[in-house]
mmCIF file of C-alpha atoms and ligand atoms in Angstrom:
data_model
loop_
_atom_site.group_PDB
_atom_site.id
_atom_site.type_symbol
_atom_site.label_atom_id
_atom_site.label_comp_id
_atom_site.label_asym_id
_atom_site.label_seq_id
_atom_site.Cartn_x
_atom_site.Cartn_y
_atom_site.Cartn_z
ATOM 1 C CA MET A 253 7.990 -47.645 -7.910
ATOM 2 C CA THR A 254 10.879 -45.593 -9.769
ATOM 3 C CA ASP A 255 14.383 -44.743 -8.287
ATOM 4 C CA ALA A 256 14.589 -41.175 -9.845
ATOM 5 C CA THR A 257 15.465 -38.546 -7.245
ATOM 6 C CA PRO A 258 12.382 -37.607 -5.860
ATOM 7 C CA PRO A 259 11.072 -34.157 -6.107
ATOM 8 C CA PRO A 260 11.906 -31.551 -3.003
ATOM 9 C CA ALA A 261 9.575 -31.914 -0.414
ATOM 10 C CA VAL A 262 6.672 -29.103 -0.711
ATOM 11 C CA GLY A 263 6.684 -26.488 1.298
ATOM 12 C CA HIS A 264 9.031 -23.361 1.665
ATOM 13 C CA LEU A 265 11.404 -23.412 -1.095
ATOM 14 C CA PRO A 266 15.099 -22.780 0.081
ATOM 15 C CA ILE A 267 16.159 -18.916 -0.964
ATOM 16 C CA ASP A 268 18.957 -17.536 -0.149
ATOM 17 C CA ARG A 269 18.506 -16.119 3.658
ATOM 18 C CA ALA A 270 20.809 -13.292 3.184
ATOM 19 C CA CYS A 271 18.632 -11.053 1.131
ATOM 20 C CA PRO A 272 20.844 -8.137 1.375
ATOM 21 C CA ALA A 273 19.213 -4.925 0.165
ATOM 22 C CA ALA A 274 16.227 -4.011 2.386
ATOM 23 C CA ASP A 275 16.205 -1.557 4.833
ATOM 24 C CA LEU A 276 13.801 -2.485 7.366
ATOM 25 C CA ILE A 277 12.424 -1.088 10.613
ATOM 26 C CA GLU A 278 10.927 -2.947 13.239
ATOM 27 C CA VAL A 279 8.634 -1.398 15.588
ATOM 28 C CA PRO A 280 7.397 -4.488 18.621
ATOM 29 C CA ALA A 281 4.012 -4.120 19.800
ATOM 30 C CA TRP A 282 3.591 -1.182 22.662
ATOM 31 C CA GLY A 283 -0.020 -1.208 23.450
ATOM 32 C CA SER A 284 -3.368 -2.198 22.370
ATOM 33 C CA HIS A 285 -3.404 -1.022 19.098
ATOM 34 C CA ALA A 286 -0.735 -0.477 16.147
ATOM 35 C CA LEU A 287 -0.824 1.470 12.905
ATOM 36 C CA ALA A 288 1.846 2.332 9.993
ATOM 37 C CA VAL A 289 1.198 4.559 6.649
ATOM 38 C CA HIS A 290 3.137 4.405 3.473
ATOM 39 C CA GLY A 291 3.406 6.919 1.148
ATOM 40 C CA GLY A 292 5.185 5.218 -1.409
ATOM 41 C CA ALA A 293 8.563 3.880 -2.545
ATOM 42 C CA GLY A 294 11.084 4.466 -4.982
ATOM 43 C CA PRO A 295 14.375 5.778 -6.168
ATOM 44 C CA ARG A 296 15.126 9.227 -5.713
ATOM 45 C CA ALA A 297 16.563 10.641 -8.277
ATOM 46 C CA THR A 298 16.799 14.455 -6.513
ATOM 47 C CA PRO A 299 16.974 14.615 -2.948
ATOM 48 C CA LEU A 300 13.916 16.477 -1.306
ATOM 49 C CA THR A 301 14.617 19.886 0.302
ATOM 50 C CA GLU A 302 14.143 20.733 3.871
ATOM 51 C CA GLU A 303 10.405 22.128 3.002
ATOM 52 C CA GLU A 304 9.253 19.099 1.186
ATOM 53 C CA THR A 305 10.770 16.963 3.465
ATOM 54 C CA ARG A 306 9.091 18.758 6.313
ATOM 55 C CA ASP A 307 5.864 18.859 4.416
ATOM 56 C CA ARG A 308 5.670 15.497 3.529
ATOM 57 C CA GLU A 309 6.177 14.065 7.047
ATOM 58 C CA GLU A 310 3.480 16.466 8.477
ATOM 59 C CA ALA A 311 1.298 14.600 5.798
ATOM 60 C CA LEU A 312 2.693 11.191 7.261
ATOM 61 C CA ARG A 313 1.873 12.252 10.824
ATOM 62 C CA SER A 314 -1.526 13.656 10.323
ATOM 63 C CA ALA A 315 -2.654 10.287 8.389
ATOM 64 C CA VAL A 316 -0.776 8.543 11.410
ATOM 65 C CA ALA A 317 -2.835 10.682 13.675
ATOM 66 C CA ALA A 318 -6.294 10.188 11.939
ATOM 67 C CA GLY A 319 -5.820 6.703 12.136
ATOM 68 C CA ALA A 320 -4.703 6.760 15.853
ATOM 69 C CA ALA A 321 -7.900 8.584 16.735
ATOM 70 C CA VAL A 322 -10.023 5.993 15.466
ATOM 71 C CA LEU A 323 -7.803 3.038 17.291
ATOM 72 C CA ALA A 324 -7.987 5.382 20.239
ATOM 73 C CA ALA A 325 -11.374 5.710 20.482
ATOM 74 C CA GLU A 326 -11.697 1.455 20.058
ATOM 75 C CA GLY A 327 -12.580 1.881 16.630
ATOM 76 C CA SER A 328 -11.847 -1.181 14.159
ATOM 77 C CA ALA A 329 -8.780 -1.505 12.264
ATOM 78 C CA LEU A 330 -10.873 -1.305 8.882
ATOM 79 C CA ASP A 331 -11.979 2.582 10.426
ATOM 80 C CA ALA A 332 -8.662 3.061 11.241
ATOM 81 C CA VAL A 333 -6.535 2.275 7.812
ATOM 82 C CA THR A 334 -9.476 3.981 5.710
ATOM 83 C CA ALA A 335 -9.184 7.231 8.222
ATOM 84 C CA ALA A 336 -5.514 7.212 7.262
ATOM 85 C CA VAL A 337 -5.549 6.433 3.351
ATOM 86 C CA VAL A 338 -8.055 9.281 2.804
ATOM 87 C CA GLU A 339 -6.158 11.954 4.443
ATOM 88 C CA LEU A 340 -3.063 10.687 2.675
ATOM 89 C CA GLU A 341 -5.253 10.481 -0.920
ATOM 90 C CA ASP A 342 -6.585 14.135 -0.232
ATOM 91 C CA CYS A 343 -2.903 15.424 0.210
ATOM 92 C CA ALA A 344 -1.126 16.201 -3.141
ATOM 93 C CA PHE A 345 2.243 15.469 -2.577
ATOM 94 C CA PHE A 346 1.582 11.434 -2.556
ATOM 95 C CA ASN A 347 0.564 9.464 -5.557
ATOM 96 C CA ALA A 348 -3.205 8.625 -4.431
ATOM 97 C CA GLY A 349 -6.427 10.343 -5.177
ATOM 98 C CA ARG A 350 -5.392 14.105 -5.593
ATOM 99 C CA GLY A 351 -2.043 14.154 -6.926
ATOM 100 C CA ALA A 352 -2.158 10.514 -8.507
ATOM 101 C CA ALA A 353 0.002 9.421 -11.164
ATOM 102 C CA LEU A 354 -0.990 9.885 -14.831
ATOM 103 C CA THR A 355 -1.352 7.927 -17.912
ATOM 104 C CA THR A 356 0.065 8.207 -20.932
ATOM 105 C CA GLY A 357 -3.362 9.816 -21.914
ATOM 106 C CA GLY A 358 -2.553 12.293 -19.019
ATOM 107 C CA ARG A 359 -5.406 11.138 -16.638
ATOM 108 C CA ALA A 360 -5.332 9.553 -13.562
ATOM 109 C CA GLU A 361 -7.135 6.875 -13.186
ATOM 110 C CA LEU A 362 -7.125 5.796 -9.859
ATOM 111 C CA ASP A 363 -6.412 2.100 -7.745
ATOM 112 C CA ALA A 364 -7.754 1.354 -4.004
ATOM 113 C CA CYS A 365 -8.350 -1.731 -2.024
ATOM 114 C CA VAL A 366 -9.342 -2.554 1.503
ATOM 115 C CA VAL A 367 -8.552 -5.982 2.875
ATOM 116 C CA ARG A 368 -10.281 -7.091 6.641
ATOM 117 C CA GLY A 369 -8.109 -9.828 8.468
ATOM 118 C CA ASP A 370 -11.569 -11.758 8.244
ATOM 119 C CA ARG A 371 -10.632 -11.674 4.253
ATOM 120 C CA ALA A 372 -13.743 -9.322 3.632
ATOM 121 C CA ALA A 373 -12.044 -7.026 0.860
ATOM 122 C CA GLY A 374 -13.461 -4.665 -1.675
ATOM 123 C CA ALA A 375 -11.221 -3.162 -4.376
ATOM 124 C CA VAL A 376 -11.721 -0.495 -7.528
ATOM 125 C CA THR A 377 -9.909 0.440 -10.317
ATOM 126 C CA ALA A 378 -9.352 2.583 -13.395
ATOM 127 C CA ALA A 379 -11.862 4.807 -11.170
ATOM 128 C CA THR A 380 -12.348 8.430 -12.429
ATOM 129 C CA HIS A 381 -14.914 9.731 -10.404
ATOM 130 C CA ALA A 382 -14.433 8.851 -6.774
ATOM 131 C CA ARG A 383 -12.524 11.860 -4.913
ATOM 132 C CA ASN A 384 -11.340 9.474 -2.143
ATOM 133 C CA PRO A 385 -10.881 5.563 -4.245
ATOM 134 C CA VAL A 386 -10.043 4.032 -0.888
ATOM 135 C CA LEU A 387 -13.796 5.181 0.341
ATOM 136 C CA ALA A 388 -15.446 3.705 -2.722
ATOM 137 C CA ALA A 389 -13.632 0.338 -2.498
ATOM 138 C CA ARG A 390 -14.783 -0.031 1.191
ATOM 139 C CA ALA A 391 -18.093 0.461 -0.482
ATOM 140 C CA VAL A 392 -17.598 -2.149 -3.008
ATOM 141 C CA MET A 393 -16.943 -4.132 0.160
ATOM 142 C CA GLU A 394 -19.953 -3.460 2.305
ATOM 143 C CA ALA A 395 -22.676 -2.974 -0.336
ATOM 144 C CA THR A 396 -22.213 -5.404 -3.014
ATOM 145 C CA PRO A 397 -21.484 -8.641 -3.371
ATOM 146 C CA HIS A 398 -18.541 -8.150 -5.346
ATOM 147 C CA VAL A 399 -14.744 -7.844 -4.505
ATOM 148 C CA LEU A 400 -12.944 -5.414 -7.919
ATOM 149 C CA LEU A 401 -15.605 -2.840 -9.862
ATOM 150 C CA VAL A 402 -13.865 -1.060 -12.462
ATOM 151 C CA ASP A 403 -14.167 3.007 -12.255
ATOM 152 C CA PRO A 404 -17.975 2.854 -10.474
ATOM 153 C CA ASP A 405 -20.016 5.606 -12.182
ATOM 154 C CA ASP A 406 -21.232 8.981 -10.144
ATOM 155 C CA ALA A 407 -24.590 7.198 -9.594
ATOM 156 C CA LEU A 408 -23.560 4.030 -7.988
ATOM 157 C CA LEU A 409 -20.770 6.636 -5.798
ATOM 158 C CA ARG A 410 -23.724 8.698 -4.639
ATOM 159 C CA GLU A 411 -26.070 5.930 -3.487
ATOM 160 C CA TRP A 412 -23.080 4.592 -1.298
ATOM 161 C CA GLY A 413 -22.450 8.070 0.015
ATOM 162 C CA CYS A 414 -19.068 8.835 -1.807
ATOM 163 C CA GLU A 415 -18.024 11.976 -2.762
ATOM 164 C CA VAL A 416 -17.653 12.743 -6.333
ATOM 165 C CA ALA A 417 -14.504 14.078 -8.329
ATOM 166 C CA GLY A 418 -13.178 14.854 -11.606
ATOM 167 C CA GLN A 419 -9.611 15.249 -13.437
ATOM 168 C CA GLU A 420 -9.737 18.788 -12.271
ATOM 169 C CA TRP A 421 -9.249 17.956 -8.843
ATOM 170 C CA PHE A 422 -6.970 14.637 -9.122
ATOM 171 C CA VAL A 423 -4.427 16.218 -11.572
ATOM 172 C CA VAL A 424 -1.856 18.795 -10.073
ATOM 173 C CA GLU A 425 1.281 20.002 -11.967
ATOM 174 C CA ARG A 426 3.701 18.315 -10.458
ATOM 175 C CA GLN A 427 2.365 15.251 -12.140
ATOM 176 C CA GLU A 428 1.490 16.695 -15.178
ATOM 177 C CA ARG A 429 5.680 18.267 -15.295
ATOM 178 C CA ALA A 430 6.238 14.572 -14.581
ATOM 179 C CA LEU A 431 4.448 13.047 -17.332
ATOM 180 C CA ALA A 432 6.212 15.690 -19.800
ATOM 181 C CA ARG A 433 9.477 14.618 -18.441
ATOM 182 C CA LEU A 434 8.987 10.859 -18.924
ATOM 183 C CA LEU A 435 9.291 8.705 -21.468
ATOM 184 C CA GLY A 436 12.377 9.602 -19.454
ATOM 185 C CA GLU A 437 11.950 9.000 -15.892
ATOM 186 C CA ARG A 438 9.423 6.828 -14.848
ATOM 187 C CA THR A 439 7.978 7.443 -11.300
ATOM 188 C CA HIS A 440 5.833 5.511 -8.851
ATOM 189 C CA GLY A 441 4.470 6.382 -5.168
ATOM 190 C CA THR A 442 1.202 4.874 -3.792
ATOM 191 C CA VAL A 443 -0.257 5.055 -0.380
ATOM 192 C CA GLY A 444 -1.408 2.485 2.124
ATOM 193 C CA ALA A 445 -2.095 1.708 5.569
ATOM 194 C CA VAL A 446 -2.072 -1.466 7.848
ATOM 195 C CA ALA A 447 -3.678 -0.970 11.272
ATOM 196 C CA ARG A 448 -4.334 -3.873 14.354
ATOM 197 C CA ASP A 449 -7.025 -2.838 16.584
ATOM 198 C CA ALA A 450 -7.825 -3.342 20.580
ATOM 199 C CA GLU A 451 -9.846 -6.865 19.556
ATOM 200 C CA GLY A 452 -6.663 -7.947 17.792
ATOM 201 C CA ARG A 453 -8.016 -7.333 14.207
ATOM 202 C CA VAL A 454 -5.855 -6.232 11.491
ATOM 203 C CA ALA A 455 -6.494 -4.662 8.118
ATOM 204 C CA ALA A 456 -4.966 -2.875 5.504
ATOM 205 C CA ALA A 457 -5.616 -0.516 2.997
ATOM 206 C CA THR A 458 -4.087 0.895 -0.179
ATOM 207 C CA SER A 459 -4.454 3.493 -2.765
ATOM 208 C CA THR A 460 -2.287 4.652 -6.040
ATOM 209 C CA GLY A 461 -2.440 6.362 -9.409
ATOM 210 C CA GLY A 462 -0.223 3.964 -10.727
ATOM 211 C CA ILE A 463 2.766 4.386 -12.400
ATOM 212 C CA THR A 464 3.427 7.807 -14.740
ATOM 213 C CA GLY A 465 3.292 7.013 -18.161
ATOM 214 C CA GLN A 466 1.581 3.683 -17.821
ATOM 215 C CA LEU A 467 -1.265 3.152 -20.505
ATOM 216 C CA PRO A 468 -4.443 3.828 -19.866
ATOM 217 C CA GLY A 469 -6.983 0.409 -18.332
ATOM 218 C CA ARG A 470 -3.430 -0.894 -16.650
ATOM 219 C CA VAL A 471 -4.140 -2.441 -13.577
ATOM 220 C CA GLY A 472 -1.470 -2.712 -10.811
ATOM 221 C CA ASP A 473 -0.843 -4.536 -8.040
ATOM 222 C CA THR A 474 -2.936 -1.813 -5.256
ATOM 223 C CA PRO A 475 -6.305 -3.695 -6.200
ATOM 224 C CA LEU A 476 -5.162 -7.091 -6.379
ATOM 225 C CA VAL A 477 -6.468 -9.037 -3.279
ATOM 226 C CA GLY A 478 -2.552 -10.627 -2.314
ATOM 227 C CA ALA A 479 -0.368 -8.953 -4.351
ATOM 228 C CA GLY A 480 -0.473 -5.199 -2.846
ATOM 229 C CA THR A 481 -2.865 -5.474 0.084
ATOM 230 C CA PHE A 482 -4.116 -8.764 1.878
ATOM 231 C CA ALA A 483 -4.663 -9.288 5.865
ATOM 232 C CA ASP A 484 -5.869 -12.287 7.525
ATOM 233 C CA ASP A 485 -6.160 -11.856 11.436
ATOM 234 C CA THR A 486 -4.286 -14.852 11.638
ATOM 235 C CA THR A 487 -1.013 -13.481 10.049
ATOM 236 C CA VAL A 488 -0.458 -9.893 9.093
ATOM 237 C CA ALA A 489 -2.176 -7.199 7.124
ATOM 238 C CA VAL A 490 0.233 -5.768 4.725
ATOM 239 C CA SER A 491 0.263 -2.770 2.065
ATOM 240 C CA GLY A 492 2.752 -2.644 -0.829
ATOM 241 C CA THR A 493 4.481 -0.417 -3.167
ATOM 242 C CA GLY A 494 6.736 -0.769 -5.910
ATOM 243 C CA THR A 495 6.561 -1.633 -9.441
ATOM 244 C CA GLY A 496 3.032 -3.017 -8.971
ATOM 245 C CA GLU A 497 3.645 -5.799 -12.157
ATOM 246 C CA PHE A 498 6.335 -7.569 -9.799
ATOM 247 C CA PHE A 499 4.278 -8.061 -6.751
ATOM 248 C CA VAL A 500 1.488 -9.024 -9.204
ATOM 249 C CA ARG A 501 3.759 -12.125 -10.419
ATOM 250 C CA GLY A 502 5.009 -12.809 -7.130
ATOM 251 C CA VAL A 503 1.388 -12.131 -5.540
ATOM 252 C CA LEU A 504 3.878 -10.632 -2.985
ATOM 253 C CA ALA A 505 1.258 -9.985 -0.288
ATOM 254 C CA HIS A 506 -0.386 -13.340 -0.239
ATOM 255 C CA ASP A 507 3.534 -14.868 -0.029
ATOM 256 C CA LEU A 508 4.400 -12.651 2.850
ATOM 257 C CA HIS A 509 1.235 -14.250 4.980
ATOM 258 C CA ALA A 510 2.039 -17.524 3.613
ATOM 259 C CA ARG A 511 5.592 -17.595 4.792
ATOM 260 C CA LEU A 512 4.129 -16.635 8.339
ATOM 261 C CA ARG A 513 1.458 -19.412 7.933
ATOM 262 C CA TYR A 514 2.986 -21.754 6.605
ATOM 263 C CA ALA A 515 6.698 -21.429 6.981
ATOM 264 C CA GLY A 516 6.443 -20.177 10.667
ATOM 265 C CA THR A 517 8.680 -17.712 9.397
ATOM 266 C CA ASP A 518 8.909 -14.259 11.658
ATOM 267 C CA LEU A 519 7.731 -11.186 9.823
ATOM 268 C CA ALA A 520 11.134 -9.320 9.623
ATOM 269 C CA THR A 521 12.884 -12.237 7.849
ATOM 270 C CA ALA A 522 9.525 -13.124 5.240
ATOM 271 C CA ALA A 523 9.159 -9.040 4.487
ATOM 272 C CA ARG A 524 13.181 -9.200 3.576
ATOM 273 C CA GLU A 525 12.578 -12.413 1.580
ATOM 274 C CA VAL A 526 9.229 -11.639 -0.393
ATOM 275 C CA LEU A 527 11.010 -7.984 -1.261
ATOM 276 C CA ASP A 528 14.211 -10.072 -2.353
ATOM 277 C CA GLU A 529 12.804 -13.139 -4.151
ATOM 278 C CA HIS A 530 9.830 -11.007 -6.173
ATOM 279 C CA LEU A 531 11.469 -7.350 -6.994
ATOM 280 C CA GLY A 532 15.445 -7.479 -6.024
ATOM 281 C CA ARG A 533 16.053 -10.706 -7.950
ATOM 282 C CA HIS A 534 14.411 -9.207 -11.272
ATOM 283 C CA GLY A 535 15.485 -5.684 -11.115
ATOM 284 C CA ALA A 536 12.350 -4.436 -9.672
ATOM 285 C CA ASP A 537 12.125 -2.568 -6.378
ATOM 286 C CA GLY A 538 9.366 -1.430 -3.915
ATOM 287 C CA GLY A 539 8.717 -1.589 -0.097
ATOM 288 C CA LEU A 540 5.790 -2.953 2.236
ATOM 289 C CA ILE A 541 4.335 -2.183 5.362
ATOM 290 C CA ALA A 542 2.831 -4.737 7.902
ATOM 291 C CA VAL A 543 1.309 -5.655 11.005
ATOM 292 C CA THR A 544 0.865 -8.736 12.876
ATOM 293 C CA PRO A 545 -2.191 -9.660 15.227
ATOM 294 C CA ARG A 546 -0.050 -8.861 18.122
ATOM 295 C CA GLY A 547 0.778 -5.309 16.829
ATOM 296 C CA ASP A 548 4.169 -6.042 15.596
ATOM 297 C CA LEU A 549 4.940 -3.685 12.856
ATOM 298 C CA VAL A 550 7.831 -4.016 9.958
ATOM 299 C CA LEU A 551 8.329 -1.351 7.386
ATOM 300 C CA ALA A 552 10.827 -2.654 4.679
ATOM 301 C CA TRP A 553 11.970 -1.379 1.029
ATOM 302 C CA ASP A 554 14.648 -1.875 -1.280
ATOM 303 C CA SER A 555 14.439 0.599 -3.316
ATOM 304 C CA GLY A 556 16.452 3.931 -1.729
ATOM 305 C CA ALA A 557 13.543 5.650 -0.044
ATOM 306 C CA MET A 558 10.360 5.227 1.168
ATOM 307 C CA TYR A 559 7.950 7.792 2.954
ATOM 308 C CA ARG A 560 6.784 6.416 5.853
ATOM 309 C CA GLY A 561 4.733 6.770 8.972
ATOM 310 C CA TRP A 562 3.862 5.132 12.128
ATOM 311 C CA LEU A 563 2.170 5.007 15.985
ATOM 312 C CA THR A 564 4.490 5.245 18.966
ATOM 313 C CA ALA A 565 3.352 5.182 22.609
ATOM 314 C CA ASP A 566 4.504 8.932 22.240
ATOM 315 C CA GLY A 567 2.435 9.467 19.041
ATOM 316 C CA PRO A 568 3.057 9.478 15.138
ATOM 317 C CA VAL A 569 6.632 9.233 13.938
ATOM 318 C CA ALA A 570 7.321 9.770 10.531
ATOM 319 C CA HIS A 571 10.370 9.754 7.904
ATOM 320 C CA VAL A 572 10.937 10.273 3.961
HETATM 321 N N1 LIG B 1705 2.340 -0.389 -6.980
HETATM 322 C C1 LIG B 1705 2.130 0.653 -7.729
HETATM 323 C C2 LIG B 1705 1.436 0.220 -9.096
HETATM 324 O O1 LIG B 1705 2.437 -0.342 -9.409
HETATM 325 C C3 LIG B 1705 3.200 1.765 -7.880
HETATM 326 C C4 LIG B 1705 3.404 2.426 -6.731
HETATM 327 O O2 LIG B 1705 3.166 1.428 -5.628
HETATM 328 O O3 LIG B 1705 4.433 3.116 -6.813
HETATM 329 O O4 LIG B 1705 0.288 0.448 -9.288
#
């Protein structure tokens, strides 16, 4: 026995409940399914032109529509998030697949991850051969005993039925200019989707080129289960975007799940808390989208801006 002050009770650490900085949208469940996408969060140095706004919102709405079509046909949440992310990877406006951010070596090295609410998961990192890294991530989950593979080669991709592509597909002029500007300005982006299907299952998918000017071989949060991507059928599916190193250190996506599961925190409060605790307090920024097994959505960011879209009873909406 000792009379030393006992340690604080194990459990949820007390944190500043005010969590001031995050912008947050709540979309309560309205039907048998739910879906949200993001196209990356980050400070915006210059405002988008009208045309850029229109193009990006249209691309986000198409991604929501692609996922929504799957869900309306009673497809799974996993199929829905995969379909939405493929759409965003193929669109050069976003930092994933075609249009991805480039390393200091001027190459696209792509990360992607899918997690299903029963904790099945697959991911690829530093991928340079898969046209759609999210499909390769899904193949890792479904066709191998592994969770994370580094840069699956053409032979493996063909065996999985995934389309192969090279740097000429991924590298676009916009990112070459961003790399050239860098060493001044660091851009990030990333795309992701979360969904709840008619059976109440949830899934999340995230795909990224990482951060402009990252070192070759750098792995961010996106392909790490629990950091940038996570799903659990009892709590939440979440896809994050922002400075990956902070998501990794905070195991942010899993922390959101843990707050719901063990502390009984509501999703909106937990989203503000994790952004504040793991990003804001460290001078970092980013955002997340999340869905509960009931179909309630939250989209939250503390980075000034986040490309985002979600499904309403009247169809897809998007804002940049
Ligand atoms: N989280 C991504 C990474 O660090 C980048 C981003 O979301 O902007 O790789």
